[in-house]
Short mmCIF file of C-alpha atoms and ligand atoms in Angstrom, two decimals:
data_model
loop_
_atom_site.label_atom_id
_atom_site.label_comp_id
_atom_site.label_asym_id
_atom_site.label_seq_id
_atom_site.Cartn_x
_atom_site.Cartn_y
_atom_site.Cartn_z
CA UNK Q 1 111.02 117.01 73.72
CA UNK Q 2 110.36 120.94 73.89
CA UNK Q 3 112.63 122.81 75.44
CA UNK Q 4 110.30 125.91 75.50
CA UNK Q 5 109.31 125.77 79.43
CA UNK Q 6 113.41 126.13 79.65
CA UNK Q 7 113.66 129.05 77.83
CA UNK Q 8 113.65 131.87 80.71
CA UNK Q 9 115.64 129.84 83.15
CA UNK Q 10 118.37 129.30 79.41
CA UNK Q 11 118.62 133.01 78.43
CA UNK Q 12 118.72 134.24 82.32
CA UNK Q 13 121.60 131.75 83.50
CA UNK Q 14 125.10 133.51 83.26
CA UNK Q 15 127.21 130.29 83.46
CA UNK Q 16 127.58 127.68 80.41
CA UNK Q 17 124.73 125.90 80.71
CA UNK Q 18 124.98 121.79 82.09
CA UNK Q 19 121.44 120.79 83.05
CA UNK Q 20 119.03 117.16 82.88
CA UNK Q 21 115.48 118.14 82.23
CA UNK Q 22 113.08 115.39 82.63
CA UNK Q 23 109.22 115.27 81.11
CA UNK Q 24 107.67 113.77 83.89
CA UNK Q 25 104.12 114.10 82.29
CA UNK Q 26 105.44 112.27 78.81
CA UNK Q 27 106.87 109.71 81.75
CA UNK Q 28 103.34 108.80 83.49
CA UNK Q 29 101.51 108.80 79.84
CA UNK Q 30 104.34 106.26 78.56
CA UNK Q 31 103.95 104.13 81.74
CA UNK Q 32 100.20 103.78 81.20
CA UNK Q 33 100.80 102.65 77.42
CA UNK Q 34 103.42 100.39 78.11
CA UNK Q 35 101.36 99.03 81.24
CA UNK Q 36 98.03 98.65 79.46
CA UNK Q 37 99.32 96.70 76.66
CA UNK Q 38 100.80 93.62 79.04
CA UNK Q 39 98.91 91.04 79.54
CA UNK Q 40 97.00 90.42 83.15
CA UNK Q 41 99.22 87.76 84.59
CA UNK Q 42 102.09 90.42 83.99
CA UNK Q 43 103.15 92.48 87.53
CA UNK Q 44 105.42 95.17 85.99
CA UNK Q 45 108.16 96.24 87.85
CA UNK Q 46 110.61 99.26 87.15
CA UNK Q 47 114.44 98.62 87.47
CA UNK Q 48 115.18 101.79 89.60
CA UNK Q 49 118.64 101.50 88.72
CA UNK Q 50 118.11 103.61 85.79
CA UNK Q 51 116.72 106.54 87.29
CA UNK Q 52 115.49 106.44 91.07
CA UNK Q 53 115.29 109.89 91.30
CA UNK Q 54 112.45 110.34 94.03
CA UNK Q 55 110.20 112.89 91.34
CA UNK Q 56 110.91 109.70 88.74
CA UNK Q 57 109.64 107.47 91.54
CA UNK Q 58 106.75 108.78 92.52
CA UNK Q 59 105.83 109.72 88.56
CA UNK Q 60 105.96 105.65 88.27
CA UNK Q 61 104.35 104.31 91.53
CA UNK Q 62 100.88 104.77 90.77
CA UNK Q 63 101.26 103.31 87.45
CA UNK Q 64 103.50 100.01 88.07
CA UNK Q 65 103.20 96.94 90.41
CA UNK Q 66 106.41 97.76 92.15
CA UNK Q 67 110.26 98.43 92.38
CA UNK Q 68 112.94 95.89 91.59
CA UNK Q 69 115.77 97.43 93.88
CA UNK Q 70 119.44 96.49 94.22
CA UNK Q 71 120.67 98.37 97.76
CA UNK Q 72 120.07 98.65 100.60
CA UNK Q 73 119.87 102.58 99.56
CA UNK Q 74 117.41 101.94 96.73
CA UNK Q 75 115.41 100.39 99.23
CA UNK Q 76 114.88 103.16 101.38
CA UNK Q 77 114.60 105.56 97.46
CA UNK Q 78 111.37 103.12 96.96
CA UNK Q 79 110.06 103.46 100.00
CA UNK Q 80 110.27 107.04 100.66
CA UNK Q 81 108.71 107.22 96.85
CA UNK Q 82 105.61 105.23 97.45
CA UNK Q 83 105.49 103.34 101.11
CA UNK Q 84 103.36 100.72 99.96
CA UNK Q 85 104.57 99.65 96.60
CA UNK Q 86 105.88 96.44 96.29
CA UNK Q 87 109.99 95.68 96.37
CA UNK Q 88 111.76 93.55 94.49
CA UNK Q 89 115.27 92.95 96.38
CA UNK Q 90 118.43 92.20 93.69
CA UNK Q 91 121.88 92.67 93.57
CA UNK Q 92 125.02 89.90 93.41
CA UNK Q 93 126.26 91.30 96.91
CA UNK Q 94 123.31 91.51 99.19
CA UNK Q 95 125.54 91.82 102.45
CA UNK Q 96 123.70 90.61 105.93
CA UNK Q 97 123.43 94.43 107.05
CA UNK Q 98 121.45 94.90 103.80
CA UNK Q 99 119.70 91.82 104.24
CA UNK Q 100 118.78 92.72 107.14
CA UNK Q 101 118.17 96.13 106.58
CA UNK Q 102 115.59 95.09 103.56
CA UNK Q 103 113.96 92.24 106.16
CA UNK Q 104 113.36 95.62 108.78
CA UNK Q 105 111.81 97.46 105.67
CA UNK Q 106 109.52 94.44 105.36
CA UNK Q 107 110.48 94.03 101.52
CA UNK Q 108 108.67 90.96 100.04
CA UNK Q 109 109.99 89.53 97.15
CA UNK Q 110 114.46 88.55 97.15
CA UNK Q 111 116.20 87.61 94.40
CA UNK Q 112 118.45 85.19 95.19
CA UNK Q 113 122.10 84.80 93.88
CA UNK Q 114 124.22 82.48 95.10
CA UNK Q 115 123.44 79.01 97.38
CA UNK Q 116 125.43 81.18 100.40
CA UNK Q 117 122.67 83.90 99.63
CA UNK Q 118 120.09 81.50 100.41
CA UNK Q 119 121.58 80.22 103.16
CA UNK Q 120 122.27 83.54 104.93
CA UNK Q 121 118.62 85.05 104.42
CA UNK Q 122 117.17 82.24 105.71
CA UNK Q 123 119.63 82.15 108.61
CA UNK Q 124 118.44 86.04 109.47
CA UNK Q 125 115.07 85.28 108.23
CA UNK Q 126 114.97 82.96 111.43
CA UNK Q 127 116.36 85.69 113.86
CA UNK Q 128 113.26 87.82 112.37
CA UNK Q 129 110.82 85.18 112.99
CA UNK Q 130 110.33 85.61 109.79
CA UNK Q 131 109.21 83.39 106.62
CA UNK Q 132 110.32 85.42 103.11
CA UNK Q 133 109.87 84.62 99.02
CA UNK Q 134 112.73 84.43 97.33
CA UNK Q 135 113.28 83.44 93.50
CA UNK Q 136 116.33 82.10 92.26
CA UNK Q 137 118.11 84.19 89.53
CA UNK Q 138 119.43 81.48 87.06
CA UNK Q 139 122.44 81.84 84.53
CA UNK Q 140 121.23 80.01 81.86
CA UNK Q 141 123.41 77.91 79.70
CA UNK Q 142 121.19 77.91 76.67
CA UNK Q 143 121.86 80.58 73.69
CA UNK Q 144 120.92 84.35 74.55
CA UNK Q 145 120.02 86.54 70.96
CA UNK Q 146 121.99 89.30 70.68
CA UNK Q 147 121.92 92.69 72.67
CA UNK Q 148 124.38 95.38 73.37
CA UNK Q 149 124.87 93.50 76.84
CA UNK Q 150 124.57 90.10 77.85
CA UNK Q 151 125.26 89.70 81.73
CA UNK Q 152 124.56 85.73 81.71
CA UNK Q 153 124.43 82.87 79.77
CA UNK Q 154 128.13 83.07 79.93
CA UNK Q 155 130.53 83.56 82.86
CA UNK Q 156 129.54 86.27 84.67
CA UNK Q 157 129.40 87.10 88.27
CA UNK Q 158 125.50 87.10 88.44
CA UNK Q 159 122.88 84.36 89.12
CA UNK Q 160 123.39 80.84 90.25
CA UNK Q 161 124.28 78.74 86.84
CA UNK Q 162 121.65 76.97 85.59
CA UNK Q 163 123.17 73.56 86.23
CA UNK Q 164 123.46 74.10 90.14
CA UNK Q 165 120.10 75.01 90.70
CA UNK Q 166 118.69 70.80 90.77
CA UNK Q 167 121.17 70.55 93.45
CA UNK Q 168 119.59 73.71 95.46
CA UNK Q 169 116.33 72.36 94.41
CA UNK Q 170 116.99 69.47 96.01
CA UNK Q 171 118.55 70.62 99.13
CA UNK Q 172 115.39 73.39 99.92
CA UNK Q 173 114.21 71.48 102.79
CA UNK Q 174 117.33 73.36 104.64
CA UNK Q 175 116.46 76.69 104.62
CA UNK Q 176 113.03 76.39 106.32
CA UNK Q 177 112.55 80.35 106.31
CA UNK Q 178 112.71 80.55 102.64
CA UNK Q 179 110.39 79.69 100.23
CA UNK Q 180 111.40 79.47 96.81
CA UNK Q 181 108.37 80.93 94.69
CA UNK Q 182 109.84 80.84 91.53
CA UNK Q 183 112.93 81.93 89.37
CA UNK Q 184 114.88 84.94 88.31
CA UNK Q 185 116.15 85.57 84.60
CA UNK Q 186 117.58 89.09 83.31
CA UNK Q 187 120.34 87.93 81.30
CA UNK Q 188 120.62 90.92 78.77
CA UNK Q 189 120.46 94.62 77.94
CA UNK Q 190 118.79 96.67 75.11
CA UNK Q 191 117.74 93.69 73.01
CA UNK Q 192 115.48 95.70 70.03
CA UNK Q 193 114.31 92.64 68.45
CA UNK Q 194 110.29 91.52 69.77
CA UNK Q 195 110.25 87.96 68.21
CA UNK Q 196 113.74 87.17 70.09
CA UNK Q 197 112.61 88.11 73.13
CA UNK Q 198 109.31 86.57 72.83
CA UNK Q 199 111.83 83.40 72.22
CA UNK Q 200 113.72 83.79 75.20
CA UNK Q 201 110.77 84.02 77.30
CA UNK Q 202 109.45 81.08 75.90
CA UNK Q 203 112.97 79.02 77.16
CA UNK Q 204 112.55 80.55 80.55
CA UNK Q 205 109.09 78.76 80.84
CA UNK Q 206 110.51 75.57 79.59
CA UNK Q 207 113.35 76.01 81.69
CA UNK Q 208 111.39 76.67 84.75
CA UNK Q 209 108.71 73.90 83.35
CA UNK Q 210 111.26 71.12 83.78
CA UNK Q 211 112.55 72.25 87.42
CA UNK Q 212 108.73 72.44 88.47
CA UNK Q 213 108.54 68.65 86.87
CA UNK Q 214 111.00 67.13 88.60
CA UNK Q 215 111.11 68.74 91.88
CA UNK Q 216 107.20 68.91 92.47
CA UNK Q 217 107.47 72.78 93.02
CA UNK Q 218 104.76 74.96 93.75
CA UNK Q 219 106.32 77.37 90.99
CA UNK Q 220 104.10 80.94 91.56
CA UNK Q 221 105.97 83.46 89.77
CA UNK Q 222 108.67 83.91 87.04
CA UNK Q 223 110.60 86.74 86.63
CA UNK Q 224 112.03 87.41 82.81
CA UNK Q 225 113.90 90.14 83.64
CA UNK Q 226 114.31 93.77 82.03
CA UNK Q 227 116.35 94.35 78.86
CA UNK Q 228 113.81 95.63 76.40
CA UNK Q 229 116.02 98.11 74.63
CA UNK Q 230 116.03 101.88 73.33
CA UNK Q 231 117.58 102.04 69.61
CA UNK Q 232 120.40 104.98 70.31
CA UNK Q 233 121.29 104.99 66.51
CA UNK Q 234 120.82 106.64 63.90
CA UNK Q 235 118.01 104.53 62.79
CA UNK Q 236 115.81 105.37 65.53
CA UNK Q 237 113.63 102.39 65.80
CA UNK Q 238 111.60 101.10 68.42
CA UNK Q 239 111.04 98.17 70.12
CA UNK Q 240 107.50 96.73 68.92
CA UNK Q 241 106.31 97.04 72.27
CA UNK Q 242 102.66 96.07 70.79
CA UNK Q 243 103.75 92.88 68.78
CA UNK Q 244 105.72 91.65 72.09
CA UNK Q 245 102.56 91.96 74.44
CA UNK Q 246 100.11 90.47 71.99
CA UNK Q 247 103.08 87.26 71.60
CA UNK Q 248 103.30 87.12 74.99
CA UNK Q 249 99.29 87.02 75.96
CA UNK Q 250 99.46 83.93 73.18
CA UNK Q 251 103.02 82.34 74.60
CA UNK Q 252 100.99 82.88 78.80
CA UNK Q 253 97.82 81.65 77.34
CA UNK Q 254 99.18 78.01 76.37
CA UNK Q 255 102.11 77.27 78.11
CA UNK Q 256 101.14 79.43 82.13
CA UNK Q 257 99.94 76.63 84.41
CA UNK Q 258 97.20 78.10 86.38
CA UNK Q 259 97.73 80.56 89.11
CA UNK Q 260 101.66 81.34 88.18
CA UNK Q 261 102.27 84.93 87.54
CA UNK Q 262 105.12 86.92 85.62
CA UNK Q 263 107.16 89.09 86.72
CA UNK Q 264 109.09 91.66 84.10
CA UNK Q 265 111.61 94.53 85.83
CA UNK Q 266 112.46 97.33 82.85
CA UNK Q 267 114.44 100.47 83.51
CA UNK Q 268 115.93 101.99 80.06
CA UNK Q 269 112.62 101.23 78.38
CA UNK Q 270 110.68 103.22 80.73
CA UNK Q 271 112.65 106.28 81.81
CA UNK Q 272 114.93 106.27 78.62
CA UNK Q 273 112.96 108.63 76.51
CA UNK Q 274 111.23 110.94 79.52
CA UNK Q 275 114.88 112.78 79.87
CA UNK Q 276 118.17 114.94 78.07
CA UNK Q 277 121.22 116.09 78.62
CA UNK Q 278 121.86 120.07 78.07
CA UNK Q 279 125.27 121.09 77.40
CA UNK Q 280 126.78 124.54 76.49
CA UNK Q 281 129.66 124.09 73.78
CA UNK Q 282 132.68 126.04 75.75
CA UNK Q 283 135.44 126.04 72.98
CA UNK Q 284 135.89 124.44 69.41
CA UNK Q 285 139.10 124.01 67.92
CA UNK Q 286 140.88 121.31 65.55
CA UNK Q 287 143.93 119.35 66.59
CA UNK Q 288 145.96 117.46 64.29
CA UNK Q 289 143.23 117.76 61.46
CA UNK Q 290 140.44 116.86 63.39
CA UNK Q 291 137.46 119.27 65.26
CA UNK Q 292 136.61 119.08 68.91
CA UNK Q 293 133.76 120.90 69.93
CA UNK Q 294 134.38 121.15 74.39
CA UNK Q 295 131.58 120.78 76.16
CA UNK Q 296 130.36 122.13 79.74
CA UNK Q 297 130.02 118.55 80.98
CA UNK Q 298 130.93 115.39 80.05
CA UNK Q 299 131.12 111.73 80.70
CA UNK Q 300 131.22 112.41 84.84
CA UNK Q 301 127.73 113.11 84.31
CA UNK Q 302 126.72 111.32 81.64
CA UNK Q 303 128.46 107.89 80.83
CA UNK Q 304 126.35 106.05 79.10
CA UNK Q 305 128.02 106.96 75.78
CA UNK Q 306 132.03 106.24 76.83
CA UNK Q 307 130.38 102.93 79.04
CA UNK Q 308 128.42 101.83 75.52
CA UNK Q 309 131.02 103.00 73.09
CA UNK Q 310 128.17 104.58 71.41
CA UNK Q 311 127.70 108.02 69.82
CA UNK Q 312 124.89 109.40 71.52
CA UNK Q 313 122.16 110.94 69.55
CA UNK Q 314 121.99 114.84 70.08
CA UNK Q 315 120.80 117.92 68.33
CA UNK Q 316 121.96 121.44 68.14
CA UNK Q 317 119.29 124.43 69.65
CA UNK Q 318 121.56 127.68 67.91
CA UNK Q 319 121.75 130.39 70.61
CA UNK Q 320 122.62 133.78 68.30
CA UNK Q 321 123.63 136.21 71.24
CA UNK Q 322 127.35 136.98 71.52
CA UNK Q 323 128.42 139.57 73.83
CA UNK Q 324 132.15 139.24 73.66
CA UNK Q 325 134.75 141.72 71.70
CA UNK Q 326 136.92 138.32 70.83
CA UNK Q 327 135.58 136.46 67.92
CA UNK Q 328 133.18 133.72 68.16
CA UNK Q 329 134.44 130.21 67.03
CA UNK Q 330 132.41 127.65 65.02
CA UNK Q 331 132.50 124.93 62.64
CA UNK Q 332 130.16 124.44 59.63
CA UNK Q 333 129.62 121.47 57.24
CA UNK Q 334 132.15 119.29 59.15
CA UNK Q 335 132.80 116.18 61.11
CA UNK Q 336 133.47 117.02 65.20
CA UNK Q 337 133.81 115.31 68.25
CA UNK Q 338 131.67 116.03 71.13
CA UNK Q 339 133.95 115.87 74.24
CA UNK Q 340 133.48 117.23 77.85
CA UNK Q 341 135.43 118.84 80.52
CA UNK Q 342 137.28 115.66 81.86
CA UNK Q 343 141.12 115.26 81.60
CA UNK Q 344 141.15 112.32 80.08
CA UNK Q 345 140.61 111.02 76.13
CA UNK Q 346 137.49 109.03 77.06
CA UNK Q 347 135.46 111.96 78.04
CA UNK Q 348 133.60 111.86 74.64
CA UNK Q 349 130.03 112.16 74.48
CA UNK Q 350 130.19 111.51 70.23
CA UNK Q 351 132.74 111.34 67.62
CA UNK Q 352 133.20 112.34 64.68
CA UNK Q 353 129.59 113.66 63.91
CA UNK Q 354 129.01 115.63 60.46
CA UNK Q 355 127.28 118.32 61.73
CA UNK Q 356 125.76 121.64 59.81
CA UNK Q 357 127.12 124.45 62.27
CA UNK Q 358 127.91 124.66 65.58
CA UNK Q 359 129.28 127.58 67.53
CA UNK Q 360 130.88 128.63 71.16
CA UNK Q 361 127.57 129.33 73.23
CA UNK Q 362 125.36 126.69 71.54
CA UNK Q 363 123.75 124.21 73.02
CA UNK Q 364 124.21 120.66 72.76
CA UNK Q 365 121.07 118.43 73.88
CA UNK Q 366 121.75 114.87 74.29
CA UNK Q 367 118.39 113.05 73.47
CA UNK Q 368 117.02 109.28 74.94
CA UNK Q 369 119.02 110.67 78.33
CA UNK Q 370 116.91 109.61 80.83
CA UNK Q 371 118.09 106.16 82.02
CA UNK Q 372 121.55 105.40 83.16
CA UNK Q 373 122.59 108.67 82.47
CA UNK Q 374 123.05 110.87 85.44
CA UNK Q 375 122.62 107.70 87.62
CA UNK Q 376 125.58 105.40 85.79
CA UNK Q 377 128.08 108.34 86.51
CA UNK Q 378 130.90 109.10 87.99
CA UNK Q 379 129.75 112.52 89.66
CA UNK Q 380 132.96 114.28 91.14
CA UNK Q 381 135.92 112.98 89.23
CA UNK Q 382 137.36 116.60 88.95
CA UNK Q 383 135.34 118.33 91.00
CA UNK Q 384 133.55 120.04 88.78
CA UNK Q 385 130.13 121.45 90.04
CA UNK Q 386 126.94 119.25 88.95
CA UNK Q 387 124.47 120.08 86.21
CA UNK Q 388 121.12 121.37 87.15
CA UNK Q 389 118.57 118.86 87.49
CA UNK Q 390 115.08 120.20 86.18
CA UNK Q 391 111.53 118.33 85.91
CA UNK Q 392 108.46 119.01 84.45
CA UNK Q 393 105.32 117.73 86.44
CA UNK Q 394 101.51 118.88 85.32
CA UNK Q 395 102.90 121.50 83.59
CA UNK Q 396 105.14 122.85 86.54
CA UNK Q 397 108.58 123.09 86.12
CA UNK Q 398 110.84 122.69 89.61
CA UNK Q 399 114.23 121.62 90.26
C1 PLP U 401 118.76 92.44 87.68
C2 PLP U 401 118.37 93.52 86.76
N1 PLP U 401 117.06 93.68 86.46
C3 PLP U 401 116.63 94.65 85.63
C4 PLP U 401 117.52 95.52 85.06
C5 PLP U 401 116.99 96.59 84.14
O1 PLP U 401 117.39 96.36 82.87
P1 PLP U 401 116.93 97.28 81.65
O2 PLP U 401 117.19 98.68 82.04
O3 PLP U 401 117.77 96.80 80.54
O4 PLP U 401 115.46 97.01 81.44
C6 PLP U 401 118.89 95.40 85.32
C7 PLP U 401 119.87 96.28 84.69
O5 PLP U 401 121.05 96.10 84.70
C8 PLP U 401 119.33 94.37 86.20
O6 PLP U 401 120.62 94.21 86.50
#
């Protein structure tokens, strides 16, 4: 991403510099790829979890079939976005003032959690004269493929395991202002493998297959989640966005009964690449044989490296000016760790990097930054003030 339309606001600033910028242009054009590509029975959601910034928002709304939400507050973000876009209601808590509050802001679509989650939506449902759609999110119990996190298919706190859901199935009649559409499966994060996602979609419409079978559903749309994942090593590969969508139009074409839809609900793979991370290197020095290049930042605003136990990719933009009669320090042809302003350890945005040169007063730019990044964070441990948040829309830059 160029950091040219930065360039006066960089050399004018007299504080180390600790900024996001965010292409909002590159955003819309990747949303229209990724969109066109899916087949028809798709409705593509965005997880708004990674970035629900309201310029992000309103980037995506004209391009996507809606918002998967998991607040109350992200609610109200979706709305305030685009009024009429569809919501997508998530979340393992989903408290009765949220449920409530989500039932006032006439969202359509809740993904349900837990039997006592049914049971209290339909319960306020009722006191709303109100009828709502609900899928169940399932915890499956078959094998997941591998990803950098898996939030089911194990013990986790989220969904309603797979083998409860005959039971709920068969207890539906209950909850008369409910009616379950459908079911609910994100199970993992950053999977970078097609074909094994292709495979795990395929389960889910088994899965979903059988329950429809033996509980005569009316089945009308499955949801198979988010986790299509951003490659934040070295190797730099992609998802094969275009070998997924052409598997899936086969996979929908034979196995879809008639008039069910899908639902998907990505985040990192939308907003991941529209966004960095600016930081000014404030000192460099080596301790106990090591280098640490400090940083005007840090993990309070960007966590997704210390939460992934990753080394996030970054590159160097070399800023010669130095005004100062004390000398200037640097490092060259060595290995350094990138750490912020934070009093603690963890506050390390990469280790032990070989890098060619780095100096006081460069910058550090911290690439693939724009989901869970500011949003994931911890934003006043320390009190330190809050980078500069900067878009770029139609060739307009505002903050
Ligand atoms: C329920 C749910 N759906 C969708 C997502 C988005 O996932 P991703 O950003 O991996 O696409 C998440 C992320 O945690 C989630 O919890």
């Amino acid at each position: 991403m160029s950091l040219e339309p930065l360039n006066q606001l960089l050399s004018d600033t007299q504080q180390p510099i600790c900024a996001y910028y965010y292409d909002l242009d590159a955003l819309a054009e990747r949303t229209k790829r990724i969109v066109s590509q899916l087949p028809k029975q798709v409705r593509f959601y965005y997880a708004i979890k990674a970035n629900s910034d309201l310029p992000v928002l309103s980037t995506l709304a004209p391009h996507i079939f809606g918002f998967e939400v998991a607040s109350l507050g992200e609610v109200t973000n979706a709305r305030e976005a685009a009024a009429d876009a569809p919501i997508a209601f998530g979340g393992p808590s989903k408290t009765n003032p949220e449920l409530e509050g989500a039932l006032l802001a006439g969202v359509e679509l809740y993904h349900i959690e837990s039997a006592f989650q049914l049971a209290r939506l339909s319960a306020l449902a009722a006191t709303h004269g109100r009828s709502v759609n609900v899928l169940l999110r399932v915890n499956p119990r078959f094998e997941l493929p591998d990803a950098t996190l898996q939030m089911a298919g194990k013990p986790t706190q989220f969904g309603i395991d797979q083998l409860q859901i005959d039971d709920i199935l068969a207890s539906r009649d209950q909850f008369e202002h409910v009616n379950i559409i459908g079911f609910h499966f994100h199970a993992l994060s950053n999977n970078l493998n097609a074909a094994s996602h292709l495979k795990l979609v395929e389960t889910y419409l088994q899965t979903c297959g059988s329950w429809q079978e033996t509980h005569r559903l009316d089945i009308k749309l499955i949801n198979v989640g988010g986790g299509i994942g951003i490659d934040y090593s070295a190797a730099d590969t992609h998802f094969d966005w275009g070998a997924y969508c052409s598997g899936l139009q086969t996979l929908l074409d034979n196995a879809l009964p008639q008039g069910v839809e899908i639902a998907m609900e990505c985040g990192r793979f939308v907003t991941a690449d529209c966004g960095i991370y600016l930081t000014e290197v404030v000192d460099i020095k080596q301790n106990h044989d090591q280098h640490f290049a400090v940083l005007r930042g840090g993990t309070h605003q960007f966590r997704l490296p210390a939460s992934w136990q990753h080394n996030h990719p970054f590159h160097v933009v070399k800023r010669d000016q130095w005004d100062y009669p004390y000398p200037r320090p640097h490092i060259t042809q060595d290995a350094v760790t990138l750490c912020g302003e934070l009093c603690t350890p963890k506050d390390v945005l990469a280790r032990n990097v070989m890098i060619g040169e780095l100096r006081v007063g460069d910058l550090v730019v911290f690439d693939k930054a724009g989901a869970y990044g500011w949003h994931i964070s911890h934003h006043d441990f320390l009190s330190h003030p809050h980078p500069d948040r900067y878009y770029m829309r139609n060739g307009c830059l505002f903050s």
